[in-house]
Short mmCIF file of C-alpha atoms and ligand atoms in Angstrom, two decimals:
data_model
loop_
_atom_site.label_atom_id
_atom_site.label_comp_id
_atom_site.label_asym_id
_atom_site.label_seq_id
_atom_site.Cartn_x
_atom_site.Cartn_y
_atom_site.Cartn_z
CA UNK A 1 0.00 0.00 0.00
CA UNK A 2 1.37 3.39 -1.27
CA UNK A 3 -1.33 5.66 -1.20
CA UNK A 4 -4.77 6.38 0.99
CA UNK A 5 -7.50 7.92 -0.54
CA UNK A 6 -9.59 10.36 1.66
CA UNK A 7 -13.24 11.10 1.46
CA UNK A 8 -13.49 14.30 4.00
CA UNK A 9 -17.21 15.32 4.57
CA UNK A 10 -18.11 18.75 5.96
CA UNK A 11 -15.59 21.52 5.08
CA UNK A 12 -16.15 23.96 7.59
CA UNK A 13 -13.97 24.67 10.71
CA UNK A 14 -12.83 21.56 11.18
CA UNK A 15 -12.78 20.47 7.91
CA UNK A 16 -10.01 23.15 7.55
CA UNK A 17 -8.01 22.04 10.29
CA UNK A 18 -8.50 18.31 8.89
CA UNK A 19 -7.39 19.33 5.58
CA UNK A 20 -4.36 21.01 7.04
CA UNK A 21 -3.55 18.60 8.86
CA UNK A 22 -3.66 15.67 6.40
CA UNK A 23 -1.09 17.76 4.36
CA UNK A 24 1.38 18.06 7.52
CA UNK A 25 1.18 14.23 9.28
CA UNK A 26 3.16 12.51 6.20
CA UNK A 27 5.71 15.49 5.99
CA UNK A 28 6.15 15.02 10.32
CA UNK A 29 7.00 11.62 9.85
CA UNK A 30 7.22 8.89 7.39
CA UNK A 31 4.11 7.03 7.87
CA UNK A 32 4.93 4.06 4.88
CA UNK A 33 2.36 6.08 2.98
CA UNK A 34 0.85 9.32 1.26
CA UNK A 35 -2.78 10.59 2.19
CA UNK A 36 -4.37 11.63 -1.12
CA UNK A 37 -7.42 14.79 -0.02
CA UNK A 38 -9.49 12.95 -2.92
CA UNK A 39 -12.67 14.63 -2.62
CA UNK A 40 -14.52 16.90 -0.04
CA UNK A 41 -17.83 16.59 0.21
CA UNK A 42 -20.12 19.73 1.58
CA UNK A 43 -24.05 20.84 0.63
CA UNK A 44 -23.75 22.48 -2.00
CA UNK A 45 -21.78 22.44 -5.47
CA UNK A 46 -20.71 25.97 -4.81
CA UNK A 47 -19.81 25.31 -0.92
CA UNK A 48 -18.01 22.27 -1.92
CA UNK A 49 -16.39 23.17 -4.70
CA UNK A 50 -14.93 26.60 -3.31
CA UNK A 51 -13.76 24.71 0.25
CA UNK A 52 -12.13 21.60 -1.77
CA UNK A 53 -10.53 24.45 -3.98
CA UNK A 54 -9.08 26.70 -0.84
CA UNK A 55 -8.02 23.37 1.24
CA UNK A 56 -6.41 21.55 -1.03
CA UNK A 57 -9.07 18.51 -1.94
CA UNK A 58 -9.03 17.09 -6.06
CA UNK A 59 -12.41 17.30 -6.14
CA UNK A 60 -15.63 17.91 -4.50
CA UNK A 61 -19.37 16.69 -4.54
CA UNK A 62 -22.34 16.86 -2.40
CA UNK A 63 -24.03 13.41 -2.23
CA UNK A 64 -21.43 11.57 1.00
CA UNK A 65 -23.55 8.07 0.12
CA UNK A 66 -22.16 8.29 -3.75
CA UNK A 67 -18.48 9.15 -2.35
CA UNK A 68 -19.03 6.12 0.21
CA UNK A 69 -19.98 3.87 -2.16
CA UNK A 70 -16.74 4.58 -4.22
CA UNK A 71 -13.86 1.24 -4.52
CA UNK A 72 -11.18 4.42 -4.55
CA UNK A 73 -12.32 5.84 -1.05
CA UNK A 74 -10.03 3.98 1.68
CA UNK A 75 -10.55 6.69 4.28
CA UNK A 76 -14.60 8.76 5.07
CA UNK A 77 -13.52 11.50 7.41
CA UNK A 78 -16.94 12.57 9.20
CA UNK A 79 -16.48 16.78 10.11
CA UNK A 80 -20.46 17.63 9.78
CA UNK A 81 -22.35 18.63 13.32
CA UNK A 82 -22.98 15.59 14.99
CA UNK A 83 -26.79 14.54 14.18
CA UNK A 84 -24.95 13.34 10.99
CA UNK A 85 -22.72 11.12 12.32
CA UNK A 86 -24.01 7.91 12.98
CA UNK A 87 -25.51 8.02 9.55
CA UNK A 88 -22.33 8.68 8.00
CA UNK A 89 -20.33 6.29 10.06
CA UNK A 90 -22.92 3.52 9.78
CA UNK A 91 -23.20 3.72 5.89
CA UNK A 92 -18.68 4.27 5.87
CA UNK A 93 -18.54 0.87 7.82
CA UNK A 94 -20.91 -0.96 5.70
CA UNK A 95 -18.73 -0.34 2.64
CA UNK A 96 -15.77 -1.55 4.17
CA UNK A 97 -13.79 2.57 5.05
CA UNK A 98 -12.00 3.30 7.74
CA UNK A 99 -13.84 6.26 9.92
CA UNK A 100 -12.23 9.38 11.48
CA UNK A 101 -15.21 10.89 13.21
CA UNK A 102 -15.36 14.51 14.97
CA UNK A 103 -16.01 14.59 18.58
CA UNK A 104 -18.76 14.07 19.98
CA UNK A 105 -18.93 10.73 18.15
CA UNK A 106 -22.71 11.47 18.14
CA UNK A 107 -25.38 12.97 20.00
CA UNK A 108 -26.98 9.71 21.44
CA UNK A 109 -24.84 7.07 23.59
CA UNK A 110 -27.53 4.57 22.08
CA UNK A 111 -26.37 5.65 18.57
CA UNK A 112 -22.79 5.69 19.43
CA UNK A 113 -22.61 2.37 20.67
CA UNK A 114 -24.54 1.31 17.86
CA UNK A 115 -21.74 2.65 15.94
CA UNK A 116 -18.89 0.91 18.01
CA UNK A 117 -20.16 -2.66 17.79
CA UNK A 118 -20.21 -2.14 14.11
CA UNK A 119 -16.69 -1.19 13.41
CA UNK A 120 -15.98 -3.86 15.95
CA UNK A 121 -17.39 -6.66 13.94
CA UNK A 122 -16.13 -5.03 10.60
CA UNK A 123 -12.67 -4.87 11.57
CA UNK A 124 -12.31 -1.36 10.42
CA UNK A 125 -10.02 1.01 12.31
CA UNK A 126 -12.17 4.27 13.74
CA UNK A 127 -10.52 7.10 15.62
CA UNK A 128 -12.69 10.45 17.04
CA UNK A 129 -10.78 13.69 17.19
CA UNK A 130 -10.48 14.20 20.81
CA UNK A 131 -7.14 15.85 19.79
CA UNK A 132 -6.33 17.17 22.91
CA UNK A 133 -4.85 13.88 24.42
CA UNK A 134 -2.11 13.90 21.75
CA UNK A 135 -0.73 17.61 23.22
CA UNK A 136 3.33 16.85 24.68
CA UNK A 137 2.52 17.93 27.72
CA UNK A 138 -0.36 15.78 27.98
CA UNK A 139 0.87 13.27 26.22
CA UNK A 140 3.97 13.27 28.52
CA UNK A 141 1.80 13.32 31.80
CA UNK A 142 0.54 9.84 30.74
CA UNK A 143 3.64 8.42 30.82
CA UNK A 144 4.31 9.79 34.14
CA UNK A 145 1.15 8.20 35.34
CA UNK A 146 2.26 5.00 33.74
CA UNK A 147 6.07 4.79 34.85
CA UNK A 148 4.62 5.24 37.99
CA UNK A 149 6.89 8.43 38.82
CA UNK A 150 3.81 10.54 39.77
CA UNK A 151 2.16 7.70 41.85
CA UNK A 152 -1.62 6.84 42.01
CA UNK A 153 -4.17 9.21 41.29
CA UNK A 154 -6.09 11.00 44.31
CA UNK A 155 -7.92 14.12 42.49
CA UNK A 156 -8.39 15.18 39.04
CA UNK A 157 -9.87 19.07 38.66
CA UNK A 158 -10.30 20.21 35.27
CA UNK A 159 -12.35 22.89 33.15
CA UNK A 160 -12.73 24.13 29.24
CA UNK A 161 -13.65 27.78 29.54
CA UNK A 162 -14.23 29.39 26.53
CA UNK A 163 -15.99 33.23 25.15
CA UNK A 164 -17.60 31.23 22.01
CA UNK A 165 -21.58 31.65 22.93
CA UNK A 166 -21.18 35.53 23.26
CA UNK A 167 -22.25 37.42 19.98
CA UNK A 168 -23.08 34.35 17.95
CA UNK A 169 -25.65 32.72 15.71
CA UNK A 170 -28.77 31.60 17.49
CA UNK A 171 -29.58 29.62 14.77
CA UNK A 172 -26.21 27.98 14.72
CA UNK A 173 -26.26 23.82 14.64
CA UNK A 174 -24.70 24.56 17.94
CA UNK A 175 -27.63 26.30 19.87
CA UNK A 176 -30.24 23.23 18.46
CA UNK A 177 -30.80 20.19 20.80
CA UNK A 178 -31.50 18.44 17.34
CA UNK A 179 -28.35 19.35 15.92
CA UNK A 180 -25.57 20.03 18.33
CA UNK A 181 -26.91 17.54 20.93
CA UNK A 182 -26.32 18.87 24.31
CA UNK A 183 -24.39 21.98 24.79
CA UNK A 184 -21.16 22.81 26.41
CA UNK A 185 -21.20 19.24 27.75
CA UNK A 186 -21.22 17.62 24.89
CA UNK A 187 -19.45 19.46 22.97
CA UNK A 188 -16.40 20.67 24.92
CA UNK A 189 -16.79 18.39 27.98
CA UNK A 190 -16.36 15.63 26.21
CA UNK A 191 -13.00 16.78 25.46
CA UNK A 192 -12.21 17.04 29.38
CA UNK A 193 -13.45 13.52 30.02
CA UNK A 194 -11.63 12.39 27.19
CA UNK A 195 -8.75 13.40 28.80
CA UNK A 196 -9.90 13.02 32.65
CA UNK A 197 -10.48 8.90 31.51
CA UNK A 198 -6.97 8.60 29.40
CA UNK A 199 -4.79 9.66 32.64
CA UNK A 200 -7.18 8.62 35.39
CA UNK A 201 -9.11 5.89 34.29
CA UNK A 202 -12.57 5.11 33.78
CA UNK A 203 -15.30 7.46 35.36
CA UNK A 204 -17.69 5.39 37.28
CA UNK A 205 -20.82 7.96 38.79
CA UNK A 206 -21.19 11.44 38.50
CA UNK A 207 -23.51 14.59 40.03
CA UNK A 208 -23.71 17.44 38.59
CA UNK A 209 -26.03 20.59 37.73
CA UNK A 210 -26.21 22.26 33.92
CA UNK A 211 -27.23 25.88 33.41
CA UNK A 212 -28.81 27.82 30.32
CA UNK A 213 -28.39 31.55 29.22
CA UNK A 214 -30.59 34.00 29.29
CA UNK A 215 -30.80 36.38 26.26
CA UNK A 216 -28.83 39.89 25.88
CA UNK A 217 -26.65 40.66 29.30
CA UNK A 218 -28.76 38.81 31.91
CA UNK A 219 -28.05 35.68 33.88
CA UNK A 220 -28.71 31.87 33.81
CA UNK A 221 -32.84 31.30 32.95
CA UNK A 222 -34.79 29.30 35.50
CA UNK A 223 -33.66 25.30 36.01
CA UNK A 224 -37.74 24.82 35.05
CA UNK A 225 -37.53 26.86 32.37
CA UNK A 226 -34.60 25.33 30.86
CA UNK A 227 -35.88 21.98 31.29
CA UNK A 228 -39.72 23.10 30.45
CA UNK A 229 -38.38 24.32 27.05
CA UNK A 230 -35.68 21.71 26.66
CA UNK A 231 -32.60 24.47 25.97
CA UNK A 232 -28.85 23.13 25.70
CA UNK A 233 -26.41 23.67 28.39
CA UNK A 234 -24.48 26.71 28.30
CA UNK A 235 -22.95 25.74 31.71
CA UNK A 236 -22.41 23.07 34.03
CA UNK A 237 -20.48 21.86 36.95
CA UNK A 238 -20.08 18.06 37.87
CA UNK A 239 -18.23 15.99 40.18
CA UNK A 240 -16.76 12.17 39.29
CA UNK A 241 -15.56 9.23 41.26
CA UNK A 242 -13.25 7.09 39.06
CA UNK A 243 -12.89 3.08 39.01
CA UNK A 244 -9.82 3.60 41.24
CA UNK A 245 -11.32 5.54 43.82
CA UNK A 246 -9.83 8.83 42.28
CA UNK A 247 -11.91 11.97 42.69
CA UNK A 248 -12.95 15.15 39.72
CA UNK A 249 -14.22 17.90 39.71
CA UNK A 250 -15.27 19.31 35.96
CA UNK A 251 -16.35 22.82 34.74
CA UNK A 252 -17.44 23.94 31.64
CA UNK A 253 -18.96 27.38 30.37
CA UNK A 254 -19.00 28.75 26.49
CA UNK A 255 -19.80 32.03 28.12
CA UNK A 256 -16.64 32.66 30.33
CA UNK A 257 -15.07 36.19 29.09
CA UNK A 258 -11.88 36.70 28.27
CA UNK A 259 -11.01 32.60 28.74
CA UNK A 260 -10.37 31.68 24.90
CA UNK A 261 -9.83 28.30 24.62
CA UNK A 262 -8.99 27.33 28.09
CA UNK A 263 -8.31 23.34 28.20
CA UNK A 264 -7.12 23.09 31.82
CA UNK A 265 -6.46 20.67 34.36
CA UNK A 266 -4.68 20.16 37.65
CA UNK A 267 -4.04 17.07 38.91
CA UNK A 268 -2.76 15.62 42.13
CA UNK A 269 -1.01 12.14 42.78
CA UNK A 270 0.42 10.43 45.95
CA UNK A 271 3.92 11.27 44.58
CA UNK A 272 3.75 14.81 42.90
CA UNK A 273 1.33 16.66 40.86
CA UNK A 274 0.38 18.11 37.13
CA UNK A 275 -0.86 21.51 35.83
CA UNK A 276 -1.93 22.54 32.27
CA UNK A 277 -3.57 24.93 30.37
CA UNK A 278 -3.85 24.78 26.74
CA UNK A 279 -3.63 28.66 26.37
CA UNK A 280 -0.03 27.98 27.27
CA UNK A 281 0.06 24.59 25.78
CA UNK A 282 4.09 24.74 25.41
CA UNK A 283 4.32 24.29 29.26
CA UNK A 284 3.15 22.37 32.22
CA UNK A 285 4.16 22.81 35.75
CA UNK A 286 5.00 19.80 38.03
CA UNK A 287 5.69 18.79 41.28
CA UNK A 288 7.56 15.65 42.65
CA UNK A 289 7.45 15.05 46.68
CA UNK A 290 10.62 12.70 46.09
CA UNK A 291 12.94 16.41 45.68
CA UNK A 292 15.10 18.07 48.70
CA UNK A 293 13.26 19.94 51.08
CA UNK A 294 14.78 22.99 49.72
CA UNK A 295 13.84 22.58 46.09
CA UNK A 296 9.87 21.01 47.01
CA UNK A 297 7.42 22.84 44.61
CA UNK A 298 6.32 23.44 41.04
CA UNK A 299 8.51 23.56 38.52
CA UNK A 300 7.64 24.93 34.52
CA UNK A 301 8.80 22.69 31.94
CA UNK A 302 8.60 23.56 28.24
CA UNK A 303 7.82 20.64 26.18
CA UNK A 304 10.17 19.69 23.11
CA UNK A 305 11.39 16.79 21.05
CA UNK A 306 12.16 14.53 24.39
CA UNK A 307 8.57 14.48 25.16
CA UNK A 308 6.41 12.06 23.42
CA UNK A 309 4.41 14.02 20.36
CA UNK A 310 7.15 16.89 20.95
CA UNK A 311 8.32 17.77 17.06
CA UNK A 312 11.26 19.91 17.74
CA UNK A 313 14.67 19.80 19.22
CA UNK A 314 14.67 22.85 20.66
CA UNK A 315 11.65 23.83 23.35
CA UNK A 316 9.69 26.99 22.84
CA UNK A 317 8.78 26.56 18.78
CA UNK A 318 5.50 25.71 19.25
CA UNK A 319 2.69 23.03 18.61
CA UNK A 320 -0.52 24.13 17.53
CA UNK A 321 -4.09 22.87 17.03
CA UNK A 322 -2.96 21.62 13.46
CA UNK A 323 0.04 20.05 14.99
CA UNK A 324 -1.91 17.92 17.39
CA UNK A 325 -4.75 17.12 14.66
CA UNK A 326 -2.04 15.51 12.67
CA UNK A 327 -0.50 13.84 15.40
CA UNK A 328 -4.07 12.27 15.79
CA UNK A 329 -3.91 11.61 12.06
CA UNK A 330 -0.70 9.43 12.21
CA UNK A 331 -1.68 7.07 14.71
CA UNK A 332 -5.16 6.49 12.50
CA UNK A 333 -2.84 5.89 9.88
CA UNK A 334 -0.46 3.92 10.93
CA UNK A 335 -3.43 1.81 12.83
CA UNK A 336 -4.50 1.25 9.11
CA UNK A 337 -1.16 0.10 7.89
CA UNK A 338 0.51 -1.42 10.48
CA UNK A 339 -2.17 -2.40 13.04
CA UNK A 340 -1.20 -0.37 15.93
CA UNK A 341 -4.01 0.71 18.08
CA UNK A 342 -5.35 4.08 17.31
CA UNK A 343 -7.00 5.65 20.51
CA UNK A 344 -10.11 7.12 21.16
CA UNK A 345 -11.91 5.09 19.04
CA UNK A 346 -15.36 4.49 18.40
CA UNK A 347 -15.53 2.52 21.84
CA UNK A 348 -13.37 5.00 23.93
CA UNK A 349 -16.26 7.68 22.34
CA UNK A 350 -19.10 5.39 22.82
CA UNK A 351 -18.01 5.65 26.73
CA UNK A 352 -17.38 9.13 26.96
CA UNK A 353 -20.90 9.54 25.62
CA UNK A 354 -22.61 7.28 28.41
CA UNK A 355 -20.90 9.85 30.72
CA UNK A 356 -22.16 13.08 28.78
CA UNK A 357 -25.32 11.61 29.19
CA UNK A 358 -25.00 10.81 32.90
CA UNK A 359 -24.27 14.46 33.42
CA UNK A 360 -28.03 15.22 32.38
CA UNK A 361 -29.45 13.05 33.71
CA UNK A 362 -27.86 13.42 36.97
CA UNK A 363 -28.85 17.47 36.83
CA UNK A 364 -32.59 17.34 36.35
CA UNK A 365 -32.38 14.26 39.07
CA UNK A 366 -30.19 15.77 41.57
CA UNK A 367 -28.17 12.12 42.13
CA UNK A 368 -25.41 10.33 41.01
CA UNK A 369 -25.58 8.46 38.08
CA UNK A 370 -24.07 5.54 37.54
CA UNK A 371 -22.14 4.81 34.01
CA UNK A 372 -22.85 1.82 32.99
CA UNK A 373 -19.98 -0.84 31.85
CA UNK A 374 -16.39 -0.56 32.34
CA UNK A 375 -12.61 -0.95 31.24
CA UNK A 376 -12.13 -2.48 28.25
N1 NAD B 1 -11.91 18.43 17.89
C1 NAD B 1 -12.10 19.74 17.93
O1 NAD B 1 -11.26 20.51 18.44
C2 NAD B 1 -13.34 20.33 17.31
C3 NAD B 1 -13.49 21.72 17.17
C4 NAD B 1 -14.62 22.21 16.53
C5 NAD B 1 -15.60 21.34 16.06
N2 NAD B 1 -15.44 19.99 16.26
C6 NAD B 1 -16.47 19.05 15.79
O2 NAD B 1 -16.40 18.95 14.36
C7 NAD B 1 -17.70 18.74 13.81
C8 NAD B 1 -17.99 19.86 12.82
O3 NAD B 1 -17.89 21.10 13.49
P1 NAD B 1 -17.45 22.45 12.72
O4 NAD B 1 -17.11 23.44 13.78
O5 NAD B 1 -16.45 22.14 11.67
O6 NAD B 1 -18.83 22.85 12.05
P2 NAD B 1 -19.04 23.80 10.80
O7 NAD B 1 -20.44 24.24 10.87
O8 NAD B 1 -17.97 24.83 10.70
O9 NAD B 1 -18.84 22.82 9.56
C9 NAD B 1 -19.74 21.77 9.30
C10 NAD B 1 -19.73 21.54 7.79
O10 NAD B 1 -20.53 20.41 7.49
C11 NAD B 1 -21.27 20.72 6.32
N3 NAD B 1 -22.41 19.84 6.20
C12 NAD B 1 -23.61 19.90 6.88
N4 NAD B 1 -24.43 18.94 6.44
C13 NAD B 1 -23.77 18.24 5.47
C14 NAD B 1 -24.10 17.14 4.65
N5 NAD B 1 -25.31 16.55 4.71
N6 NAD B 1 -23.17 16.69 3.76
C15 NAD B 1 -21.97 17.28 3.68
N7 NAD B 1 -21.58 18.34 4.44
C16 NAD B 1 -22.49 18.81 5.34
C17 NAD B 1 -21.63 22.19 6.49
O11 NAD B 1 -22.04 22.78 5.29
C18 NAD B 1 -20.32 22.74 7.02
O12 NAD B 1 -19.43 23.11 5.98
C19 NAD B 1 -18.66 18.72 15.01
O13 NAD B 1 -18.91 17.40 15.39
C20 NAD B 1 -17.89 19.48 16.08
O14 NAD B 1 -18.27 19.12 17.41
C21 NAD B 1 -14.33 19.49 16.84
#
């Protein structure tokens, strides 16, 4: 095998970063193969056509069942809002494709299961861009966890803050319970659990309490009044006991001024402890108890080419969102091509669902939910 050919459907934000990407993870690192951008797929000729033109694609249509149901296609790369997904993914398996799918795998845990034990018993390799995970810093903080040099987890305290609801479309996929699924939870806290479960294990209950804007400059609307009129959650708080006894606190909020796109987490461990925030993704600060009294504390490392995912020599040049989107990219590929495990896949997402789910159902009960199932 030389050559994969990619169908990418949905060329909007992601599709963009996707597209970039694609171009970049061969270049990083010699992967065995090339990644042809074959065609991009979008709603309309003109939409299509003008996005596969700008990103780089050979062609574009509109119909993603036609461009399924081509023998060229090795690769469907799902980037539409998520009431598409299980669709797409469903009809990708059938014919055989390897799936990338956009987080949140989809907007129903039923569905994404669903979707799971089908690329289980078709063999095909399925990744979901939780890209986060594949960050140096983070990255590196799993191995500490796993050499055992930070110990065994006691509390994990994370949020994903961001200024994204302020100003925009009310109309947008986003904003719709049919379209975007659930809100911030969903959406970005799925990205936080993704990461929570990867260093800390599986998530086992959870409690929480969701929140909904008002319109213009006022505060949260009514809990009745969000639930009476079924709006998504621009807010919510929850708190997690994990399979090892481990304890997390989450926070999420697409209405937090001034935050950007703040990915952050602190973690503590029975022999040091882990800070990050993706604002200032080039860093993390740790803490080992094991140091001389005189030099106990935090230190800030910046990651480089020692730390696992780290491109560069020399610390302090960067890694960006397209860097860690085609990080994600080489482990689907070389998955494909040389059967290593590509992770989160279509189970890992399938789980991560169950737990967005718990978090609603947990705030309009007021008690902990149970997830149901476990490690894999
Ligand atoms: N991993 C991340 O960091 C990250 C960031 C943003 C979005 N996402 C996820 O990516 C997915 C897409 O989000 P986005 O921000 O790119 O949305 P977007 O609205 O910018 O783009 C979606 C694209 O899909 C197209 N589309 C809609 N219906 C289609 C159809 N039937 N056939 C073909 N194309 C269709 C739209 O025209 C649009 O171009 C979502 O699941 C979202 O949650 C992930």
């Amino acid at each position: 095998m030389t050559e994969l050919s990619v169908a990418l459907i949905g060329g909007g934000f992601m599709g963009k970063a996707h597209s970039l990407a694609y171009a970049l993870a061969p270049i990083a690192d010699d992967l065995g193969v090339t990644l042809r951008r074959e065609v991009l797929v979008d709603v309309t000729p003109e939409s299509a056509a003008a996005a596969a033109d700008q990103l780089g694609w050979n062609s574009s249509e509109t119909d993603w069942r036609a461009v399924i149901a081509r023998p060229d296609i090795d690769i469907v790369d799902i980037c539409t809002p998520p009431d598409l997904h299980e669709d797409i993914a469903l009809a990708a398996i059938e014919a055989g494709k390897h799936v990338f799918c956009e987080k949140p795998i989809t907007n129903r845990s039923d569905q994404a299961l669903r979707m799971a034990a089908k690329a289980r018993a078709a063999g095909v390799v399925t990744q979901v861009g939780f890209n986060y995970r594949h960050t140096p810093a983070i990255s590196f903080t799993k191995q500490l966890l796993e050499n055992g040099k930070l110990g065994a987890p006691l509390q994990f305290r994370a949020s994903y803050l961001q200024e994204t609801s302020f100003n925009s479309d009310p109309d947008r996929w986003r904003a719709r319970k049919s379209t975007g699924g659930s809100g911030t939870v969903g959406d970005i806290g799925s990205h936080v659990i993704d990461v929570a479960q990867w260093l800390f294990g599986d998530i086992t209950r959870v409690t929480a309490r969701l929140r909904a804007k008002a319109a213009g400059d006022l505060g949260w609307v009514t809990e009745s009044e969000r639930l009476d009129q079924d709006l998504i959650d621009d807010s919510g708080v929850w708190l997690a006991e994990f399979a090892n006894g481990a304890l997390g606190s989450f926070s999420v909020n697409s209405y937090a001024s001034g935050r950007k796109n703040r990915f952050a987490f602190e973690l503590d461990a029975s022999k040091g402890a882990v800070e990050f925030n993706w604002n200032s993704r080039e860093e993390f600060r740790v803490s080992y108890l094991d140091e001389p009294a005189d030099h106990q504390g935090f230190r800030t490392v910046h990651t480089n080419g020692q730390h696992p995912n780290g491109w560069w020599r020399l610390a302090g040049l960067g890694t960006g969102y397209v860097e860690v989107s085609a990080i994600q990219f080489q482990e689907f590929v070389r998955a494909i091509v040389k059967g290593e495990p590509a992770r989160p896949d279509f189970e890992d997402a399938a789980r991560i669902q169950q737990i967005v789910e718990a978090v609603h159902e947990s705030a309009v009960s007021g008690q902990w939910v149970d997830i149901p199932g476990g490690s894999r």
